[in-house]
Coordinates of C-alpha atoms (C1' of nucleotides) in Angstrom, one line a residue:
Chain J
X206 CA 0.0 0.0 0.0
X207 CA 3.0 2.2 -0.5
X208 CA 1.9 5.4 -2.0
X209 CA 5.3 6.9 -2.2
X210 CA 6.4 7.3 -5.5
X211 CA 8.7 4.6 -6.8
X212 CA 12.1 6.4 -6.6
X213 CA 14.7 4.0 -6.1
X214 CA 16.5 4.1 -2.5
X215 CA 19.7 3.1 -4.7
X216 CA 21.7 6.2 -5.1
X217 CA 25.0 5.0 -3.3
X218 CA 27.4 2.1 -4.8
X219 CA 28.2 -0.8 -2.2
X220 CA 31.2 -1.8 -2.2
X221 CA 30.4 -5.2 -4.3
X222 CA 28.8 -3.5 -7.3
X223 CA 31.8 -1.6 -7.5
X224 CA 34.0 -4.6 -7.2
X225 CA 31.8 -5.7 -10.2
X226 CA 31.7 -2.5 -12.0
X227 CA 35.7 -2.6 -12.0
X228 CA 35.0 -6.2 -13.8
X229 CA 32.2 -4.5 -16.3
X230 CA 34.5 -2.3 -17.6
X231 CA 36.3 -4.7 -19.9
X232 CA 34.9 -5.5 -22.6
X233 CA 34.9 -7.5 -25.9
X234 CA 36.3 -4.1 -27.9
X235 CA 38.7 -3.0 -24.5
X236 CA 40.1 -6.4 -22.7
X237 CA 43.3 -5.0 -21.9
X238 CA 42.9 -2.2 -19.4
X239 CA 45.4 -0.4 -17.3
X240 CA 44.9 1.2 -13.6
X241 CA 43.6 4.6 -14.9
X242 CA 41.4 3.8 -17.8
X243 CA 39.7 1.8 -15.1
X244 CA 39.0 4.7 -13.4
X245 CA 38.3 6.3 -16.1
X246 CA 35.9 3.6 -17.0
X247 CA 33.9 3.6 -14.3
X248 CA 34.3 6.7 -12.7
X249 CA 35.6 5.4 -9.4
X250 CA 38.7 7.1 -7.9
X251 CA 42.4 5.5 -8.9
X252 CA 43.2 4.6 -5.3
X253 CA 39.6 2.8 -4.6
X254 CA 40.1 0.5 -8.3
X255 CA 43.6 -0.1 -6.9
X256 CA 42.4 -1.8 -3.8
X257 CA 39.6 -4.0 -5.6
X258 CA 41.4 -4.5 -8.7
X259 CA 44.4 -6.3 -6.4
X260 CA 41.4 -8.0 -4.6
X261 CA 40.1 -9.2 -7.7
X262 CA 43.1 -10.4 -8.8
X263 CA 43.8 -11.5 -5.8
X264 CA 41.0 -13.8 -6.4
X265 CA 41.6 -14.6 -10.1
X266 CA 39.4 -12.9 -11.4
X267 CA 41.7 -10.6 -12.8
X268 CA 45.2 -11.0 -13.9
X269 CA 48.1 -8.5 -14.6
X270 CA 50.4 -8.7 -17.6
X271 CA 54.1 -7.6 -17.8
X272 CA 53.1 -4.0 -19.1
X273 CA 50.7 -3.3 -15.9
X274 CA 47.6 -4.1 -18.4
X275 CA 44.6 -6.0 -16.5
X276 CA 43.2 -8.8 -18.6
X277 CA 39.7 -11.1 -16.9
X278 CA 41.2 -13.8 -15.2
X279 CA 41.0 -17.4 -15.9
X280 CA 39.1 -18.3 -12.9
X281 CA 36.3 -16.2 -14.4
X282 CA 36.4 -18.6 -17.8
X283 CA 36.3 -21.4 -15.2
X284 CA 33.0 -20.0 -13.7
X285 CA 31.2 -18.9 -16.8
X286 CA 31.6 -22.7 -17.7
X287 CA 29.7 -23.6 -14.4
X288 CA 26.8 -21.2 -15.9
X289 CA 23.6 -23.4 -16.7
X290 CA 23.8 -22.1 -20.3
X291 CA 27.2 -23.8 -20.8
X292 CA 26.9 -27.1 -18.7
X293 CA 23.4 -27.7 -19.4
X294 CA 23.0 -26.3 -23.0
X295 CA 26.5 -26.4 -25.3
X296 CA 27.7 -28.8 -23.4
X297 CA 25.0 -31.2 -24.3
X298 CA 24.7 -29.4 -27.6
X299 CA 28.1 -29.8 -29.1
X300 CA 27.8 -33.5 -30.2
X301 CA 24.6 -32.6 -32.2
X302 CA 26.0 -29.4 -33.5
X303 CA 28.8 -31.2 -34.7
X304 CA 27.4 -33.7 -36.5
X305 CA 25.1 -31.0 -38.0
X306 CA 28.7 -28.9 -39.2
X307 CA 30.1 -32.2 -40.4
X308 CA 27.0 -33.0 -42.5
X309 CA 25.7 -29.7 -43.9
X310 CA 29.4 -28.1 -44.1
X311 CA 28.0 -24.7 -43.4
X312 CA 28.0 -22.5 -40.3
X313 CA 26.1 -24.2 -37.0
X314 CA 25.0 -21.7 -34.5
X315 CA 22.8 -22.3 -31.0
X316 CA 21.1 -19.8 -29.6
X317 CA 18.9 -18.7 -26.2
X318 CA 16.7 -16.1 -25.7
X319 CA 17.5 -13.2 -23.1
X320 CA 15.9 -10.3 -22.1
X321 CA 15.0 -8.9 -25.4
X322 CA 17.8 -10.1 -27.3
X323 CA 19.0 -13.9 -29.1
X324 CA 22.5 -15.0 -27.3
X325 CA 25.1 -16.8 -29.6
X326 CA 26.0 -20.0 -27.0
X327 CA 28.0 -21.6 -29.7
X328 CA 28.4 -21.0 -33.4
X329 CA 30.8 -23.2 -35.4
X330 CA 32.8 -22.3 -38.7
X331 CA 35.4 -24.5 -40.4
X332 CA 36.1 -21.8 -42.8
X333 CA 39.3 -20.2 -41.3
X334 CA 39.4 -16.2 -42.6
X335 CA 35.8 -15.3 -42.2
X336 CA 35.3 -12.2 -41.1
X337 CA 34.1 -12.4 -37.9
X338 CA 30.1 -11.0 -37.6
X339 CA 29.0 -12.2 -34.2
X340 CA 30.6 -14.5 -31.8
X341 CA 29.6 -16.8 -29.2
X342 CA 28.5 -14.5 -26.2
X343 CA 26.9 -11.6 -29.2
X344 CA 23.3 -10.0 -28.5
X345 CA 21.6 -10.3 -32.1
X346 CA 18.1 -9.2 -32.9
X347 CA 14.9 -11.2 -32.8
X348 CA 13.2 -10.2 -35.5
X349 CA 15.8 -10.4 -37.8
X350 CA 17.4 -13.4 -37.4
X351 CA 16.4 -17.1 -38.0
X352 CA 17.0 -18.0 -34.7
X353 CA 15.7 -15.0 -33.0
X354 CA 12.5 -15.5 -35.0
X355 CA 12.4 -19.0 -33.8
X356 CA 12.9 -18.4 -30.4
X357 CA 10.9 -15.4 -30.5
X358 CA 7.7 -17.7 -31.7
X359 CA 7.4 -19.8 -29.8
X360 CA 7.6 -17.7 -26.5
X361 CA 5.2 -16.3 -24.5
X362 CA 2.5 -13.7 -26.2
X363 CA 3.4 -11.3 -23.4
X364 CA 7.1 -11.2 -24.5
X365 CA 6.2 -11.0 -28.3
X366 CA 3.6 -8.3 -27.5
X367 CA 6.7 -6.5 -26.0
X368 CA 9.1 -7.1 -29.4
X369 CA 6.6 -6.6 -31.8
X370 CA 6.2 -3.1 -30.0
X371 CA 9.7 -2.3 -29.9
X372 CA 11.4 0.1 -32.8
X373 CA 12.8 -2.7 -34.7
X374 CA 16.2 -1.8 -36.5
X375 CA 16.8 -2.2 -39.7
X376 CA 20.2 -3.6 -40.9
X377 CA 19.0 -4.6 -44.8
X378 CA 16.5 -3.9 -47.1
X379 CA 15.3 -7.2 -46.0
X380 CA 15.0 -6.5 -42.7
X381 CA 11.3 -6.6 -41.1
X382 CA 10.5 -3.7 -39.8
X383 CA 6.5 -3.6 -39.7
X384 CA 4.6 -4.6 -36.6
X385 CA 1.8 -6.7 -38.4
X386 CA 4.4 -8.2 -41.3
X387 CA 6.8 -9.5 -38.2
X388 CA 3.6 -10.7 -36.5
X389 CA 2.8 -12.8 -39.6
X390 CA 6.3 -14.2 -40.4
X391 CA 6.3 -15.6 -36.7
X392 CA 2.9 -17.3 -37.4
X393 CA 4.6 -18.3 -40.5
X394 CA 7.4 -19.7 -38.6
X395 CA 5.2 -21.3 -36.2
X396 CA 3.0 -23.2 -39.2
X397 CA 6.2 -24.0 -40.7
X398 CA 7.8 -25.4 -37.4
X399 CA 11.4 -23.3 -38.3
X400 CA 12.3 -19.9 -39.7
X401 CA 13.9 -19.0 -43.1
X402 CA 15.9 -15.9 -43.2
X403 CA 17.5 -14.7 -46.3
X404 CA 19.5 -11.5 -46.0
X405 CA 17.6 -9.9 -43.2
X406 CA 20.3 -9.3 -41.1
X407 CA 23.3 -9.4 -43.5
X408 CA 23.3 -9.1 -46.8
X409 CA 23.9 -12.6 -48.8
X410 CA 23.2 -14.4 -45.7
X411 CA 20.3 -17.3 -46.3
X412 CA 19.8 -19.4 -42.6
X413 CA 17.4 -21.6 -41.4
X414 CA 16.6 -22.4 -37.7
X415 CA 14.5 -24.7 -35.7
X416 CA 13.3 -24.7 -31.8
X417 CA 14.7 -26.9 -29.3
X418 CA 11.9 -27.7 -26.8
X419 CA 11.8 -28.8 -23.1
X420 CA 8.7 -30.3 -21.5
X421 CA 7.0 -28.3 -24.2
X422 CA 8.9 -24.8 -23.6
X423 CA 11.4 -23.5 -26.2
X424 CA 14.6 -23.7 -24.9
X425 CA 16.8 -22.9 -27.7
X426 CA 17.4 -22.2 -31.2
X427 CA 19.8 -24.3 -33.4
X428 CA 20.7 -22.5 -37.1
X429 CA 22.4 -23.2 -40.0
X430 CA 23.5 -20.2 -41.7
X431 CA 25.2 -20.1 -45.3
X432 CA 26.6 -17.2 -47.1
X433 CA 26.2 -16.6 -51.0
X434 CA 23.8 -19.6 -51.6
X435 CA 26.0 -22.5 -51.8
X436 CA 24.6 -25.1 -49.8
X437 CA 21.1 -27.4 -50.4
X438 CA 18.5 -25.7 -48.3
X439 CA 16.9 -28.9 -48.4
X440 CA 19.5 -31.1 -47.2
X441 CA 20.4 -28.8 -44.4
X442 CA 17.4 -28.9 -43.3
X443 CA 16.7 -32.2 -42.9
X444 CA 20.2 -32.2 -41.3
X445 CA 18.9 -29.5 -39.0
X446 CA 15.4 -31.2 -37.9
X447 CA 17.4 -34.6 -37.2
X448 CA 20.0 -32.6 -34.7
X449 CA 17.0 -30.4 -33.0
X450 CA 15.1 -33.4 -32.7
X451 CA 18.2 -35.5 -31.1
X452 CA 19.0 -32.7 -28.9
X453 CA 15.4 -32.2 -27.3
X454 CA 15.3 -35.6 -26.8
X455 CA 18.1 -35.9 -25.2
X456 CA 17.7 -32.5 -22.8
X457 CA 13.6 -34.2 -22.3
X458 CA 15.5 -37.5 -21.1
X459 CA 18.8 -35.8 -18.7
X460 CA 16.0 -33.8 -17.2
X461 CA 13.7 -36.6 -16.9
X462 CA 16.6 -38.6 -15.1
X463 CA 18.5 -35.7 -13.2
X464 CA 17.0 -34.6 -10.4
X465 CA 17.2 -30.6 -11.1
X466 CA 17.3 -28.4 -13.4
Chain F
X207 CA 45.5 -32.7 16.1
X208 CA 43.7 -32.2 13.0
X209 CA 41.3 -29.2 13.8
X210 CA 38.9 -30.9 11.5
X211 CA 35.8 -28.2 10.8
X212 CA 33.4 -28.0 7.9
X213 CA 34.2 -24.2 7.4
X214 CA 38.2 -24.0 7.2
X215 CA 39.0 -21.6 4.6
X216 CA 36.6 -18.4 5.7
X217 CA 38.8 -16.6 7.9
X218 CA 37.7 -12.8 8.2
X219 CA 38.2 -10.8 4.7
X220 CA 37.3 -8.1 2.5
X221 CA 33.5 -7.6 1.5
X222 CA 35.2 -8.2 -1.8
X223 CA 36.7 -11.2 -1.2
X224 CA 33.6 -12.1 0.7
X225 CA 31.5 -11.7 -2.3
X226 CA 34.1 -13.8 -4.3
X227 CA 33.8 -16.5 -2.4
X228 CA 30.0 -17.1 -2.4
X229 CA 31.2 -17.5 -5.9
X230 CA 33.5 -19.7 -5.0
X231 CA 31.2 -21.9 -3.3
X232 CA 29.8 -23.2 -7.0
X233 CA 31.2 -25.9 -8.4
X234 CA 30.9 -28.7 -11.2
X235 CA 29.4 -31.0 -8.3
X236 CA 27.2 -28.0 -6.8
X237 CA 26.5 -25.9 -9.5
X238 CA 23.0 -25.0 -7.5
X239 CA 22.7 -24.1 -4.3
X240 CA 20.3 -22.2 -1.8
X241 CA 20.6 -19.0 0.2
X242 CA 21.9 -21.4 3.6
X243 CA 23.8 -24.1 1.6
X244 CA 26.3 -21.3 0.0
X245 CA 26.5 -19.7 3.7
X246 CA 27.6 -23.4 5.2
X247 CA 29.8 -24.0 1.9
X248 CA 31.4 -20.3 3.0
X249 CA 31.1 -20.3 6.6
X250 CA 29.8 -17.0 6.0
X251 CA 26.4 -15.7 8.2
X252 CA 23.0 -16.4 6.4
X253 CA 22.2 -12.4 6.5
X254 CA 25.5 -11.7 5.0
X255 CA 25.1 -14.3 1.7
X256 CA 21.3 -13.0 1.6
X257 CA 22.6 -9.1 1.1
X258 CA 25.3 -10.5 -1.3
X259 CA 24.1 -12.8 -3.4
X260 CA 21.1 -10.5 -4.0
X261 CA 23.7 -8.0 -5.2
X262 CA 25.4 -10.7 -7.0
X263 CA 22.0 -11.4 -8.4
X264 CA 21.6 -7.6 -9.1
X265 CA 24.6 -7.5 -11.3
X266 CA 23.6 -10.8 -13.2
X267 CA 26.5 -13.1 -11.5
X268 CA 24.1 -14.8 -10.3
X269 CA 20.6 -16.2 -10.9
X270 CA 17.8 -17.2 -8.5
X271 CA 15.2 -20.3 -10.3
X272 CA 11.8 -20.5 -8.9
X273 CA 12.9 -22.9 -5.8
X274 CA 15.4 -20.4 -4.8
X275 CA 18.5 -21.9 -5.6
X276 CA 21.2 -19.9 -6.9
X277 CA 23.0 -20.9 -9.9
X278 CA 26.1 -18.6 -11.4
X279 CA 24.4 -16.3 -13.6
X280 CA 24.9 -15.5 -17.3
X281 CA 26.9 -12.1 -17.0
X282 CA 29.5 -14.6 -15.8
X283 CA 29.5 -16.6 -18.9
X284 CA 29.5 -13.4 -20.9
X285 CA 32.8 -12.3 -18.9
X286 CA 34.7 -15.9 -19.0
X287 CA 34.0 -15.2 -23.1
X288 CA 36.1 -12.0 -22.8
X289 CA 39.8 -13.6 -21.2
X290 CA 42.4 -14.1 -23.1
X291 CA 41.9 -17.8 -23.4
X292 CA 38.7 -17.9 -24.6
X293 CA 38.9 -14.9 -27.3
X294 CA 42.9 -15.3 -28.2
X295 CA 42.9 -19.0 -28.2
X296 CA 40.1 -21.0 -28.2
X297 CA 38.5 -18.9 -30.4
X298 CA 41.3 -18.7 -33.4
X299 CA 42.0 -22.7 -32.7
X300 CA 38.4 -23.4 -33.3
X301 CA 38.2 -23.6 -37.2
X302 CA 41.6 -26.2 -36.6
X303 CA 40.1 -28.2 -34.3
X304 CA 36.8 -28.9 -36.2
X305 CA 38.9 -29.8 -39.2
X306 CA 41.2 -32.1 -37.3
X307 CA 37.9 -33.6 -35.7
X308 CA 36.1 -33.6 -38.9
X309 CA 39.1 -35.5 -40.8
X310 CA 39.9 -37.8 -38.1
X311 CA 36.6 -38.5 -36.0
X312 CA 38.2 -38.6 -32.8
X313 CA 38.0 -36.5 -29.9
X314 CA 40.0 -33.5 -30.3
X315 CA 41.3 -31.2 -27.5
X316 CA 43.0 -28.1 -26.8
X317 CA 45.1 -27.7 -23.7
X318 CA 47.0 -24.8 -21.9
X319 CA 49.2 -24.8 -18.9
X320 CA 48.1 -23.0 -16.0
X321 CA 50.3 -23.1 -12.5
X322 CA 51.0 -26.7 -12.5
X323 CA 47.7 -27.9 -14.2
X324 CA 46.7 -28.9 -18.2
X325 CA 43.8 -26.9 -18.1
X326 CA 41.5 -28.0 -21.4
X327 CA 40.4 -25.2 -23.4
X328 CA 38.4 -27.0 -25.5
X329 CA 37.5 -30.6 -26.4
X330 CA 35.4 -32.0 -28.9
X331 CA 33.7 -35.5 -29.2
X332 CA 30.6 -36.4 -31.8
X333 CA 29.9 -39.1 -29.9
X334 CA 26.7 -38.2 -28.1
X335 CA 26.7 -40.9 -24.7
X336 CA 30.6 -40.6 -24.6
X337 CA 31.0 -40.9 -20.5
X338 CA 32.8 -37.6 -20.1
X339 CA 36.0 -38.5 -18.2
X340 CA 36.7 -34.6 -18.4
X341 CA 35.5 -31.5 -19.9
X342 CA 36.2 -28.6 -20.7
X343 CA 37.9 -26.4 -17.9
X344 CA 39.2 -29.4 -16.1
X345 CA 42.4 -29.8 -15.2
X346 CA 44.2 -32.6 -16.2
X347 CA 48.3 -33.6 -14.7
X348 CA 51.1 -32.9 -16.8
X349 CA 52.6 -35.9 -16.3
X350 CA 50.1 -38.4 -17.4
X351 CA 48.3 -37.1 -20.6
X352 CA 49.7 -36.6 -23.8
X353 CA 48.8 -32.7 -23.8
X354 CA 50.3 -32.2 -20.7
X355 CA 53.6 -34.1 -21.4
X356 CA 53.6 -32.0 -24.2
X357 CA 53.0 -28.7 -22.3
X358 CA 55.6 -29.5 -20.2
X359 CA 58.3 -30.5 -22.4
X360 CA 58.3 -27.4 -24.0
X361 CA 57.8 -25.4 -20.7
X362 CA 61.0 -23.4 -18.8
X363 CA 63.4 -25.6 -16.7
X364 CA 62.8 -24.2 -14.0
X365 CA 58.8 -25.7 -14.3
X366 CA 59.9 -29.2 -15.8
X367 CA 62.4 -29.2 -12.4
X368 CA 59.7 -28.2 -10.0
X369 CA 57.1 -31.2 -11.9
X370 CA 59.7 -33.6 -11.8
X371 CA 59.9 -33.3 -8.2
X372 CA 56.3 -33.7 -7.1
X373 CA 54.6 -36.9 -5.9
X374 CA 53.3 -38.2 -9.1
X375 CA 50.5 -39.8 -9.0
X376 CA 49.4 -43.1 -10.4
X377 CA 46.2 -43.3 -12.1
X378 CA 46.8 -46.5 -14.4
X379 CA 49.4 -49.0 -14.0
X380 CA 51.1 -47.5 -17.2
X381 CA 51.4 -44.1 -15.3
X382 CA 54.8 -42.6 -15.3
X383 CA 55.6 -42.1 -11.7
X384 CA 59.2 -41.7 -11.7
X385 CA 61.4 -38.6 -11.7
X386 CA 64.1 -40.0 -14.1
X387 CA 61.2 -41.7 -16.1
X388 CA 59.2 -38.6 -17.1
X389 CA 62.6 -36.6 -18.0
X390 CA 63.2 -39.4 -20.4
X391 CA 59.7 -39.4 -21.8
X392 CA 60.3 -35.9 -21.9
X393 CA 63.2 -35.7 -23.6
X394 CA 61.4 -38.1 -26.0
X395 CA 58.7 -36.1 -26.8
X396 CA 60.5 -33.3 -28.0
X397 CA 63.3 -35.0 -30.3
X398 CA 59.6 -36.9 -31.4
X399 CA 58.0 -33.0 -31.3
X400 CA 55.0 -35.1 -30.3
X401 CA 53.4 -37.0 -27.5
X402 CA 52.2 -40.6 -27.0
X403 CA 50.5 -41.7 -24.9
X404 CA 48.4 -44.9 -24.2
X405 CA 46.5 -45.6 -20.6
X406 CA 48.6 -43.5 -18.6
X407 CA 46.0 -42.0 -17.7
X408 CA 42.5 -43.6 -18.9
X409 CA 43.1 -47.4 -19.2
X410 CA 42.3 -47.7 -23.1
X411 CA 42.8 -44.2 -24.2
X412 CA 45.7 -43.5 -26.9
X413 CA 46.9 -40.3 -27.1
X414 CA 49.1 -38.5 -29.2
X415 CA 49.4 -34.4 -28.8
X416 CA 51.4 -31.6 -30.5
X417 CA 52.6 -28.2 -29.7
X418 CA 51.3 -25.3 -30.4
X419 CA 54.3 -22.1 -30.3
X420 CA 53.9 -18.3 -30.5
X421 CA 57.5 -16.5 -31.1
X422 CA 59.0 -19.7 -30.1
X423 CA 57.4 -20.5 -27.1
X424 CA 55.2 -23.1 -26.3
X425 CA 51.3 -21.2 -26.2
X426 CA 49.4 -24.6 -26.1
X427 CA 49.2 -28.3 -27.0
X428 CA 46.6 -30.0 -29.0
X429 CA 45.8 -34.0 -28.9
X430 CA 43.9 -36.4 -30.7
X431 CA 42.0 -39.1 -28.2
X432 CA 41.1 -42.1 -29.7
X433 CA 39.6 -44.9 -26.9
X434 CA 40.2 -49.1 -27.7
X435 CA 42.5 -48.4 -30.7
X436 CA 40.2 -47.6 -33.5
X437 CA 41.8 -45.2 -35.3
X438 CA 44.6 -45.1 -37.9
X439 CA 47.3 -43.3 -35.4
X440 CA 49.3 -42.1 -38.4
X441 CA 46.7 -40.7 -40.2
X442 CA 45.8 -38.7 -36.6
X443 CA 48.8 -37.9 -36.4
X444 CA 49.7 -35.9 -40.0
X445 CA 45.9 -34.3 -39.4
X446 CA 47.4 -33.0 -36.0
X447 CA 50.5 -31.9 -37.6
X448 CA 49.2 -30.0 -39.7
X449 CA 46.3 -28.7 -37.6
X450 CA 49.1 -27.3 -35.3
X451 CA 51.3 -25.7 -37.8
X452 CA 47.8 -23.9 -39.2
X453 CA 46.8 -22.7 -35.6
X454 CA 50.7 -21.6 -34.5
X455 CA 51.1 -20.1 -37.9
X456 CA 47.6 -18.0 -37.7
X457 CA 48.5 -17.2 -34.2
X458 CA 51.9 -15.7 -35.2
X459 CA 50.1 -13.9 -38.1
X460 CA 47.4 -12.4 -35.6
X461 CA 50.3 -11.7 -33.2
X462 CA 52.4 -9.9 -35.5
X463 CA 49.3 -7.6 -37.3
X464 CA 48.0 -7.2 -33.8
X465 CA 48.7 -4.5 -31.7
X466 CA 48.6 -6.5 -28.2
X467 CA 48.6 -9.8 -26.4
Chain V
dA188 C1' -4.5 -31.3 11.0
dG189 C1' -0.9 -29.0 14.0
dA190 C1' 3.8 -29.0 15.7
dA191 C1' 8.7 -29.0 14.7
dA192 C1' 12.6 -28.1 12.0
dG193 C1' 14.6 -25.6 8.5
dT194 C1' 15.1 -21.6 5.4
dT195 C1' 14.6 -16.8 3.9
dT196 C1' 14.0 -12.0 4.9
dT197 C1' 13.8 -7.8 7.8
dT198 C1' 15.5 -5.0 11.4
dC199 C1' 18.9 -2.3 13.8
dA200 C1' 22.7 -0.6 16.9
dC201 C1' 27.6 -1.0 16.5
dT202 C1' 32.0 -0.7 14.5
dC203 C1' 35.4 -1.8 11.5
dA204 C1' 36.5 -2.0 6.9
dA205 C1' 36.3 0.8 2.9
dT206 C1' 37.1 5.4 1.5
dG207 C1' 39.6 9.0 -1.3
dA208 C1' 42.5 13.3 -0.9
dA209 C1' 47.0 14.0 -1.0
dA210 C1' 51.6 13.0 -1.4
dA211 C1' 55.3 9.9 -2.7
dA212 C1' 57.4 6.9 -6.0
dG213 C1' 57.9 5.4 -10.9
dA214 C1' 57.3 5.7 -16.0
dA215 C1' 56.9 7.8 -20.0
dA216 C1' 56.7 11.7 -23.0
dC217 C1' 58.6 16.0 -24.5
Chain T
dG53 C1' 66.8 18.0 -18.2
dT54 C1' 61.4 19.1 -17.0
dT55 C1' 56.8 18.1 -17.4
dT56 C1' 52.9 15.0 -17.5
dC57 C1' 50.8 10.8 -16.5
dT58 C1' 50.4 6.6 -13.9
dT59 C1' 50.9 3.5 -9.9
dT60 C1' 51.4 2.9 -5.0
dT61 C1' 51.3 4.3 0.0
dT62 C1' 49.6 6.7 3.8
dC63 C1' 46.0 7.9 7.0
dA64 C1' 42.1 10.5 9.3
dT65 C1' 37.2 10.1 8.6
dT66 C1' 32.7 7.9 8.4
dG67 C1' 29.1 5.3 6.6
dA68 C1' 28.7 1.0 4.5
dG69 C1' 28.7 -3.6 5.9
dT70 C1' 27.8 -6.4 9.7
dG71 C1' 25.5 -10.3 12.1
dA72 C1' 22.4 -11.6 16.2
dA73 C1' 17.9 -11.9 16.7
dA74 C1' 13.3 -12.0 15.5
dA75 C1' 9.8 -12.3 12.1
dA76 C1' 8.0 -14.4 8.1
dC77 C1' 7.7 -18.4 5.2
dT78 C1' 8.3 -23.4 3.7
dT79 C1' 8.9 -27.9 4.2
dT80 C1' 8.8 -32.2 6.9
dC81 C1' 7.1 -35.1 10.4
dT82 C1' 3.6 -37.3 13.3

DNA sequence: AGAAAGTTTTTCACTCAATGAAAAAGAAAC
DNA sequence: GTTTCTTTTTCATTGAGTGAAAAACTTTCT
């Protein structure tokens, strides 16, 4: 029954979120970072990042090179892989993906849902110089991807309400822009049972993805993207229903058999 | 006297270090755990973990499921995909080691050295109900795997001396246990520039591994598994070859164009 | 069903650990 | 050489973190 107006009683930093804002100031365009641009980075004064940079170091979470350049430590790869969407997604994943690469020969990518965005959990190339669009860990669109349109049709109405609402960017000529036209491709999707992008997000991309389901739920997305039209749609995507297929049965049958999650 | 207590290693510390060690208290066994379990695991006061795991939560290092247990939360993940070894390593070996799995069908791994671990940077099987001896992030001995005795052959002498003289354990009766033993094997492996290695450490696994060098120096090994002898160990072996001498040589390229690490 | 045991959340007075300005010590740039 | 920038140390001040205890919930047992 609070009638006071919701202004958040947040306006001071403890000393944890700064510890973690230290950490949130690398990223995937700075992770080198010295002392100052730290500081810089997040605003908090040279001597406090000092103390809780050596702390965090301390703990492995950072590490110091030779030049006094900060890197994120290796005990903070060695937790991200304790993260449910490693051990209990890519990790069971991979063997499907691979044999999904190994048939189709084109680009394998798995995907979640997060907030507003599709998450890259794995994406596999066996093509050596391709310029790099989006790695494992990248944010992409929902409504312009094949695997942001899968995992974006099958979820709840409330969340799509909230896309479908949302300015949606445009990166192509292709790209879906319109309210009602993105409503209708997701239907499409959904009649279809997987999503067929061609150039929507980049230009001479054509991909195709299908939902990975959980006790009913979509869980993930698994793609397979190729570039300039060289592949058999066809033939990847019987390819691609076999591994979504083997991989829901086999998260529907760990879950049946483990206790949790 | 052993002063045997559940709660050893929490002696008073920094809220930082605090904070890092409710972390801490995740693990491949307990990778979920409640609001009281992570206080026993710490030896820290319920009240305490409550106010920070909920800012842990707060800055996405953690996650909260609907039966309140914690689980190590996305952000985390995101982070571990920012280090050096994921990005500069993993990352650039991947096309490599989807090749070398592709053309030889074994399991394929990628291994660094860290302190006086193999740690494995990647690993990758096809075979779907493979029971997973190790994955990736574990660390493995130096003395008893193919990567590792690779790793280590090439390491400093200062690090070979201070292996040498540790208690070796025994995991198969083919182990190398013995001081002057592993120096030999050593001193095999690089007039070889390979590893070989069969049960020393897994009864039935054959190994042979390769390194991987950045301005001369050893950066990483990779190995080719294969368990009860099915493969053509010389046909491994030129795929790993020349795996290697693609990865070191696109490593040296990226180091040299590059401006850092 | 109610009681008992366990877990999560809130409260609050105390106090100790975190703070950051300033100065010292090093590096690098000019 | 001087100047400019960065890292490290010092230290008086204080407010952020603390944890015992009680309240609020949940689960388990009888």
């Amino acid at each position: 029954m609070s009638t006071t107006s919701s202004t958040p009683p947040t306006p001071s930093k403890s000393v944890t979120a700064r510890a973690l804002s230290v950490l949130g100031a690398f990223s995937a365009l700075t992770p080198r970072l010295t002392l100052s641009q730290i500081s810089r980075a997040t605003g908090l004064p040279v001597a406090t990042v000092f103390r809780l940079a050596g702390e965090l170091e301390e703990g492995g979470f950072l590490q110091r090179d030779s030049s006094n350049y900060y890197s994120l430590g290796i005990k903070l790869w060695e937790m991200g892989l304790l993260t449910p969407v490693h051990g209990r997604l890519r990790e069971i994943a991979m063997p499907f993906l691979l044999n999904l690469q190994y048939v189709t020969h084109e680009t394998v990518q798995l995907a979640v849902i997060d907030g507003l965005d599709a998450v890259y959990v794995e994406k596999l190339t066996n093509v050596v110089d391709v310029p790099v669009q989006s790695r494992i860990g990248s944010r992409i669109p929902l409504h312009a991807t094949a695997v942001g349109q899968v995992l974006l049709a099958y979820s709840d109405a409330a969340l799509i309400d909230e896309v479908v609402e949302l300015p949606l960017a445009e990166y192509t000529p292709d790209t879906i822009t319109g309210k009602r036209a993105l409503l209708r491709e997701l239907s499409n999707v959904r009649d279809r049972g997987y999503a067929y992008s061609a150039s929507e997000y980049l230009p001479g991309a054509v991909a195709i993805a299908a939902p990975v389901f959980v006790d009913g739920a979509i869980e993930a997305a698994c793609g397979v993207v190729n570039y300039d039209n060289r592949a058999d749609i066809e033939q990847c995507y019987a390819a691609l229903q076999e591994a979504c297929r083997g991989f829901s049965a086999r998260l529907n049958e760990l879950k049946a058999a483990g206790q949790s999650f």
